[in-house]
GROMACS .gro file of C-alpha atoms in nm:
model
  318
    1UNK     CA    1   0.000   0.000   0.000
    2UNK     CA    2   0.135   0.344  -0.091
    3UNK     CA    3   0.162   0.616   0.176
    4UNK     CA    4  -0.118   0.815   0.017
    5UNK     CA    5  -0.343   0.510   0.043
    6UNK     CA    6  -0.291   0.484   0.417
    7UNK     CA    7  -0.632   0.413   0.574
    8UNK     CA    8  -0.626   0.693   0.838
    9UNK     CA    9  -0.511   1.004   0.651
   10UNK     CA   10  -0.715   1.276   0.819
   11UNK     CA   11  -0.510   1.312   1.139
   12UNK     CA   12  -0.186   1.146   1.032
   13UNK     CA   13  -0.224   0.871   1.293
   14UNK     CA   14  -0.187   0.509   1.188
   15UNK     CA   15  -0.462   0.396   1.421
   16UNK     CA   16  -0.825   0.497   1.474
   17UNK     CA   17  -0.795   0.749   1.754
   18UNK     CA   18  -1.061   0.842   2.006
   19UNK     CA   19  -1.025   1.208   1.907
   20UNK     CA   20  -1.078   1.126   1.539
   21UNK     CA   21  -1.380   0.913   1.621
   22UNK     CA   22  -1.542   1.186   1.831
   23UNK     CA   23  -1.476   1.457   1.575
   24UNK     CA   24  -1.639   1.233   1.315
   25UNK     CA   25  -1.934   1.177   1.545
   26UNK     CA   26  -1.987   1.535   1.664
   27UNK     CA   27  -1.784   1.757   1.431
   28UNK     CA   28  -1.601   1.933   1.717
   29UNK     CA   29  -1.373   1.879   2.015
   30UNK     CA   30  -1.521   1.657   2.287
   31UNK     CA   31  -1.363   1.626   2.631
   32UNK     CA   32  -1.414   1.352   2.889
   33UNK     CA   33  -1.493   1.486   3.235
   34UNK     CA   34  -1.384   1.222   3.489
   35UNK     CA   35  -1.621   1.179   3.782
   36UNK     CA   36  -1.638   0.974   4.101
   37UNK     CA   37  -1.993   0.870   4.186
   38UNK     CA   38  -1.901   0.728   4.526
   39UNK     CA   39  -1.948   0.361   4.436
   40UNK     CA   40  -1.740   0.066   4.557
   41UNK     CA   41  -1.620  -0.253   4.384
   42UNK     CA   42  -1.748  -0.606   4.444
   43UNK     CA   43  -1.395  -0.737   4.490
   44UNK     CA   44  -1.328  -0.473   4.757
   45UNK     CA   45  -1.645  -0.488   4.963
   46UNK     CA   46  -1.669  -0.867   4.989
   47UNK     CA   47  -1.945  -0.923   4.733
   48UNK     CA   48  -1.705  -1.149   4.539
   49UNK     CA   49  -1.367  -1.078   4.706
   50UNK     CA   50  -1.172  -0.838   4.925
   51UNK     CA   51  -0.877  -0.611   4.857
   52UNK     CA   52  -0.959  -0.506   4.501
   53UNK     CA   53  -0.742  -0.566   4.196
   54UNK     CA   54  -0.381  -0.564   4.311
   55UNK     CA   55  -0.282  -0.284   4.068
   56UNK     CA   56  -0.568  -0.054   4.164
   57UNK     CA   57  -0.501   0.260   4.365
   58UNK     CA   58  -0.700   0.375   4.666
   59UNK     CA   59  -0.887   0.601   4.421
   60UNK     CA   60  -1.021   0.298   4.235
   61UNK     CA   61  -0.830   0.390   3.918
   62UNK     CA   62  -0.997   0.728   3.926
   63UNK     CA   63  -0.691   0.923   4.032
   64UNK     CA   64  -0.776   1.211   3.798
   65UNK     CA   65  -1.149   1.212   3.866
   66UNK     CA   66  -1.343   1.454   4.080
   67UNK     CA   67  -1.364   1.427   4.457
   68UNK     CA   68  -1.628   1.175   4.562
   69UNK     CA   69  -1.731   1.388   4.860
   70UNK     CA   70  -1.866   1.650   4.619
   71UNK     CA   71  -2.198   1.625   4.432
   72UNK     CA   72  -2.172   1.539   4.063
   73UNK     CA   73  -2.245   1.898   3.942
   74UNK     CA   74  -1.965   2.035   4.164
   75UNK     CA   75  -1.718   1.771   4.045
   76UNK     CA   76  -1.817   1.839   3.687
   77UNK     CA   77  -1.747   2.211   3.710
   78UNK     CA   78  -1.415   2.161   3.886
   79UNK     CA   79  -1.280   1.902   3.642
   80UNK     CA   80  -1.414   2.099   3.346
   81UNK     CA   81  -1.224   2.408   3.460
   82UNK     CA   82  -0.899   2.210   3.468
   83UNK     CA   83  -0.961   2.066   3.122
   84UNK     CA   84  -1.029   2.410   2.976
   85UNK     CA   85  -0.677   2.518   3.064
   86UNK     CA   86  -0.575   2.305   2.765
   87UNK     CA   87  -0.881   2.327   2.538
   88UNK     CA   88  -1.090   2.644   2.533
   89UNK     CA   89  -1.394   2.529   2.339
   90UNK     CA   90  -1.547   2.184   2.364
   91UNK     CA   91  -1.848   1.978   2.460
   92UNK     CA   92  -1.837   1.695   2.709
   93UNK     CA   93  -1.875   1.327   2.781
   94UNK     CA   94  -1.938   1.254   3.148
   95UNK     CA   95  -1.693   0.979   3.240
   96UNK     CA   96  -1.775   0.769   3.545
   97UNK     CA   97  -1.425   0.634   3.593
   98UNK     CA   98  -1.357   0.548   3.957
   99UNK     CA   99  -1.443   0.205   4.098
  100UNK     CA  100  -1.738   0.002   3.961
  101UNK     CA  101  -2.011   0.232   3.837
  102UNK     CA  102  -2.298  -0.013   3.819
  103UNK     CA  103  -2.233  -0.162   4.165
  104UNK     CA  104  -2.511   0.015   4.350
  105UNK     CA  105  -2.890   0.012   4.377
  106UNK     CA  106  -3.049   0.113   4.050
  107UNK     CA  107  -3.205   0.429   4.196
  108UNK     CA  108  -2.859   0.548   4.308
  109UNK     CA  109  -2.709   0.471   3.968
  110UNK     CA  110  -2.985   0.664   3.793
  111UNK     CA  111  -2.953   0.963   4.023
  112UNK     CA  112  -2.579   0.997   3.963
  113UNK     CA  113  -2.588   0.941   3.588
  114UNK     CA  114  -2.884   1.173   3.534
  115UNK     CA  115  -2.712   1.448   3.734
  116UNK     CA  116  -2.417   1.432   3.493
  117UNK     CA  117  -2.634   1.425   3.183
  118UNK     CA  118  -2.817   1.736   3.307
  119UNK     CA  119  -2.500   1.949   3.288
  120UNK     CA  120  -2.468   2.200   3.004
  121UNK     CA  121  -2.316   2.075   2.678
  122UNK     CA  122  -2.293   1.711   2.785
  123UNK     CA  123  -2.335   1.503   2.470
  124UNK     CA  124  -2.282   1.158   2.618
  125UNK     CA  125  -2.174   0.936   2.902
  126UNK     CA  126  -1.903   0.673   2.947
  127UNK     CA  127  -1.936   0.423   3.231
  128UNK     CA  128  -1.654   0.214   3.372
  129UNK     CA  129  -1.771  -0.111   3.528
  130UNK     CA  130  -1.722  -0.487   3.558
  131UNK     CA  131  -1.895  -0.760   3.353
  132UNK     CA  132  -2.023  -0.924   3.672
  133UNK     CA  133  -2.207  -0.604   3.770
  134UNK     CA  134  -2.465  -0.596   3.493
  135UNK     CA  135  -2.794  -0.720   3.642
  136UNK     CA  136  -3.098  -0.707   3.416
  137UNK     CA  137  -3.241  -0.387   3.566
  138UNK     CA  138  -2.910  -0.206   3.509
  139UNK     CA  139  -2.881  -0.333   3.152
  140UNK     CA  140  -3.239  -0.220   3.084
  141UNK     CA  141  -3.154   0.129   3.211
  142UNK     CA  142  -2.835   0.139   3.002
  143UNK     CA  143  -3.038   0.035   2.698
  144UNK     CA  144  -3.275   0.325   2.763
  145UNK     CA  145  -2.980   0.563   2.802
  146UNK     CA  146  -2.841   0.435   2.473
  147UNK     CA  147  -3.159   0.548   2.301
  148UNK     CA  148  -3.129   0.909   2.419
  149UNK     CA  149  -2.759   0.987   2.452
  150UNK     CA  150  -2.418   0.884   2.325
  151UNK     CA  151  -2.317   0.592   2.548
  152UNK     CA  152  -2.006   0.380   2.602
  153UNK     CA  153  -1.961   0.112   2.865
  154UNK     CA  154  -1.600   0.039   2.956
  155UNK     CA  155  -1.528  -0.313   3.081
  156UNK     CA  156  -1.198  -0.401   3.247
  157UNK     CA  157  -1.066  -0.725   3.101
  158UNK     CA  158  -0.693  -0.662   3.165
  159UNK     CA  159  -0.594  -1.017   3.060
  160UNK     CA  160  -0.747  -1.337   2.924
  161UNK     CA  161  -0.512  -1.555   3.130
  162UNK     CA  162  -0.678  -1.704   3.436
  163UNK     CA  163  -0.352  -1.746   3.626
  164UNK     CA  164  -0.288  -1.373   3.593
  165UNK     CA  165  -0.650  -1.291   3.680
  166UNK     CA  166  -0.603  -1.476   4.007
  167UNK     CA  167  -0.273  -1.300   4.076
  168UNK     CA  168  -0.434  -0.960   4.031
  169UNK     CA  169  -0.750  -1.057   4.221
  170UNK     CA  170  -0.979  -0.970   3.930
  171UNK     CA  171  -1.242  -1.206   4.073
  172UNK     CA  172  -1.422  -1.293   3.749
  173UNK     CA  173  -1.330  -1.520   3.459
  174UNK     CA  174  -1.318  -1.464   3.084
  175UNK     CA  175  -1.650  -1.642   3.030
  176UNK     CA  176  -1.813  -1.387   3.261
  177UNK     CA  177  -1.654  -1.112   3.056
  178UNK     CA  178  -1.795  -1.252   2.732
  179UNK     CA  179  -2.139  -1.285   2.893
  180UNK     CA  180  -2.124  -0.918   2.994
  181UNK     CA  181  -2.036  -0.820   2.638
  182UNK     CA  182  -2.327  -1.022   2.504
  183UNK     CA  183  -2.572  -0.857   2.746
  184UNK     CA  184  -2.474  -0.509   2.636
  185UNK     CA  185  -2.442  -0.580   2.266
  186UNK     CA  186  -2.794  -0.726   2.262
  187UNK     CA  187  -2.901  -0.360   2.300
  188UNK     CA  188  -2.644  -0.216   2.060
  189UNK     CA  189  -2.442  -0.053   2.340
  190UNK     CA  190  -2.085   0.046   2.253
  191UNK     CA  191  -1.822  -0.135   2.460
  192UNK     CA  192  -1.460  -0.043   2.525
  193UNK     CA  193  -1.235  -0.324   2.654
  194UNK     CA  194  -0.943  -0.240   2.882
  195UNK     CA  195  -0.625  -0.447   2.866
  196UNK     CA  196  -0.300  -0.402   3.060
  197UNK     CA  197   0.050  -0.477   2.932
  198UNK     CA  198   0.311  -0.573   3.189
  199UNK     CA  199   0.107  -0.767   3.445
  200UNK     CA  200   0.293  -1.003   3.683
  201UNK     CA  201   0.453  -1.310   3.520
  202UNK     CA  202   0.314  -1.229   3.175
  203UNK     CA  203   0.542  -1.243   2.872
  204UNK     CA  204   0.497  -1.084   2.531
  205UNK     CA  205   0.311  -1.385   2.386
  206UNK     CA  206   0.056  -1.373   2.668
  207UNK     CA  207  -0.003  -1.001   2.614
  208UNK     CA  208  -0.050  -1.061   2.243
  209UNK     CA  209  -0.301  -1.339   2.318
  210UNK     CA  210  -0.509  -1.093   2.520
  211UNK     CA  211  -0.510  -0.845   2.230
  212UNK     CA  212  -0.603  -1.127   1.990
  213UNK     CA  213  -0.896  -1.225   2.211
  214UNK     CA  214  -1.026  -0.867   2.221
  215UNK     CA  215  -0.992  -0.849   1.842
  216UNK     CA  216  -1.241  -1.136   1.816
  217UNK     CA  217  -1.496  -0.991   2.058
  218UNK     CA  218  -1.794  -0.779   1.956
  219UNK     CA  219  -1.648  -0.466   2.114
  220UNK     CA  220  -1.618  -0.128   1.950
  221UNK     CA  221  -1.322   0.019   2.137
  222UNK     CA  222  -1.005  -0.072   2.324
  223UNK     CA  223  -0.786   0.092   2.586
  224UNK     CA  224  -0.432  -0.041   2.595
  225UNK     CA  225  -0.275   0.041   2.931
  226UNK     CA  226   0.079   0.017   3.056
  227UNK     CA  227   0.095  -0.127   3.407
  228UNK     CA  228   0.194   0.137   3.660
  229UNK     CA  229   0.309   0.025   4.001
  230UNK     CA  230   0.180   0.274   4.256
  231UNK     CA  231   0.264   0.312   4.621
  232UNK     CA  232   0.005   0.165   4.854
  233UNK     CA  233  -0.129  -0.095   4.610
  234UNK     CA  234  -0.126  -0.469   4.691
  235UNK     CA  235   0.090  -0.528   4.384
  236UNK     CA  236   0.387  -0.372   4.563
  237UNK     CA  237   0.422  -0.698   4.759
  238UNK     CA  238   0.425  -0.897   4.434
  239UNK     CA  239   0.695  -0.665   4.302
  240UNK     CA  240   0.902  -0.715   4.617
  241UNK     CA  241   0.873  -1.093   4.569
  242UNK     CA  242   1.014  -1.063   4.215
  243UNK     CA  243   0.685  -1.146   4.040
  244UNK     CA  244   0.683  -0.823   3.841
  245UNK     CA  245   0.939  -0.677   3.602
  246UNK     CA  246   0.879  -0.340   3.443
  247UNK     CA  247   0.861  -0.330   3.064
  248UNK     CA  248   1.131  -0.128   2.891
  249UNK     CA  249   1.009   0.164   2.683
  250UNK     CA  250   1.124   0.024   2.346
  251UNK     CA  251   0.970  -0.315   2.423
  252UNK     CA  252   0.640  -0.151   2.513
  253UNK     CA  253   0.639   0.058   2.194
  254UNK     CA  254   0.700  -0.248   1.978
  255UNK     CA  255   0.440  -0.451   2.168
  256UNK     CA  256   0.167  -0.187   2.123
  257UNK     CA  257   0.249  -0.160   1.752
  258UNK     CA  258   0.215  -0.539   1.727
  259UNK     CA  259  -0.120  -0.528   1.908
  260UNK     CA  260  -0.253  -0.247   1.692
  261UNK     CA  261  -0.170  -0.445   1.379
  262UNK     CA  262  -0.398  -0.735   1.480
  263UNK     CA  263  -0.710  -0.551   1.601
  264UNK     CA  264  -0.990  -0.452   1.363
  265UNK     CA  265  -0.928  -0.127   1.173
  266UNK     CA  266  -1.269   0.005   1.283
  267UNK     CA  267  -1.209  -0.050   1.655
  268UNK     CA  268  -1.171   0.286   1.830
  269UNK     CA  269  -0.838   0.308   2.013
  270UNK     CA  270  -0.925   0.518   2.314
  271UNK     CA  271  -0.583   0.483   2.479
  272UNK     CA  272  -0.243   0.330   2.401
  273UNK     CA  273  -0.053   0.407   2.720
  274UNK     CA  274  -0.151   0.525   3.066
  275UNK     CA  275  -0.124   0.797   3.325
  276UNK     CA  276  -0.036   0.748   3.689
  277UNK     CA  277   0.000   1.001   3.970
  278UNK     CA  278   0.371   1.083   3.961
  279UNK     CA  279   0.389   1.130   4.337
  280UNK     CA  280   0.276   0.768   4.385
  281UNK     CA  281   0.471   0.615   4.097
  282UNK     CA  282   0.721   0.337   4.167
  283UNK     CA  283   0.769   0.252   3.803
  284UNK     CA  284   0.826   0.237   3.516
  285UNK     CA  285   0.937   0.598   3.540
  286UNK     CA  286   0.988   0.638   3.165
  287UNK     CA  287   0.609   0.627   3.130
  288UNK     CA  288   0.578   0.969   3.292
  289UNK     CA  289   0.688   1.121   2.959
  290UNK     CA  290   0.361   1.030   2.789
  291UNK     CA  291   0.422   1.219   2.464
  292UNK     CA  292   0.755   1.047   2.413
  293UNK     CA  293   0.578   0.711   2.432
  294UNK     CA  294   0.298   0.818   2.198
  295UNK     CA  295   0.545   0.960   1.947
  296UNK     CA  296   0.750   0.641   1.971
  297UNK     CA  297   0.448   0.430   1.876
  298UNK     CA  298   0.371   0.660   1.582
  299UNK     CA  299   0.731   0.635   1.464
  300UNK     CA  300   0.740   0.258   1.502
  301UNK     CA  301   0.430   0.213   1.287
  302UNK     CA  302   0.565   0.456   1.028
  303UNK     CA  303   0.903   0.278   1.018
  304UNK     CA  304   0.726  -0.053   0.963
  305UNK     CA  305   0.499   0.094   0.698
  306UNK     CA  306   0.217  -0.043   0.910
  307UNK     CA  307  -0.115   0.057   1.069
  308UNK     CA  308  -0.400  -0.065   1.284
  309UNK     CA  309  -0.555  -0.378   1.139
  310UNK     CA  310  -0.284  -0.448   0.883
  311UNK     CA  311  -0.269  -0.809   0.998
  312UNK     CA  312  -0.636  -0.845   1.083
  313UNK     CA  313  -0.881  -1.020   0.850
  314UNK     CA  314  -1.232  -1.066   0.986
  315UNK     CA  315  -1.221  -1.305   1.280
  316UNK     CA  316  -0.894  -1.456   1.160
  317UNK     CA  317  -0.558  -1.330   1.284
  318UNK     CA  318  -0.289  -1.365   1.016
   0.00000   0.00000   0.00000
């Protein structure tokens, strides 16, 4: 394929970016406003386990979200003000990021989500949750939301390997994940799968197998995360026992390029690295220079003459 035939020419990226997708959907800049609705997780509160996922911070992976002690409208205005330091004009997607955002009574879920949707210039909502927290009444409400706003549900898979899932205390299996996907897709709801590169005792082949599995699922988006080891997380003990080795930057860049090549070209890539609070970061410290990582992935794909989906063909990985 010649350079001028490259499948993603409009923004120069060799993968289908979240920004490009949203601009195509809405015709303008859209910002995610990260919120904390005050929910818990079923593998923290004893519903299925205790302690939470071993990589998860005390903020429930919502380290950049609003303060859960504040009402949703207050959080929204505070986070929005911070975002507007970078982008002056935009509309918004309310992002319920912290903890498990369908792990509550349905009336509480509705109250928090509706409060966010009532804010000015909110065009949609994105909900982070677990596949084992999708009871019928919640799915019915999400289906109704999907009819009247722009909706994504983000499901944390992290890995398809059951040994790793046990090590990180995920507390659900891959079959449960697939069942959750099926429940949501029965109503046409967009799903974004989260995977993490660099989990304890996983090698490159295992990380590629997780990406291959996501490529075969009926999901519309993917977030590729780099594992960050943060102070105060249970994973610190695994690190001290030698169960975790940080990925080198070049290895991570090559791995993400490999993963992008095998996922469908129409799958929205919402993230290809990760952010962690620098004051809590144990490693890998190279990840704190986010733009260097992003530029490295761009350069790697360009050097290869490659792009997202180059080695994907339907449900067959070649």
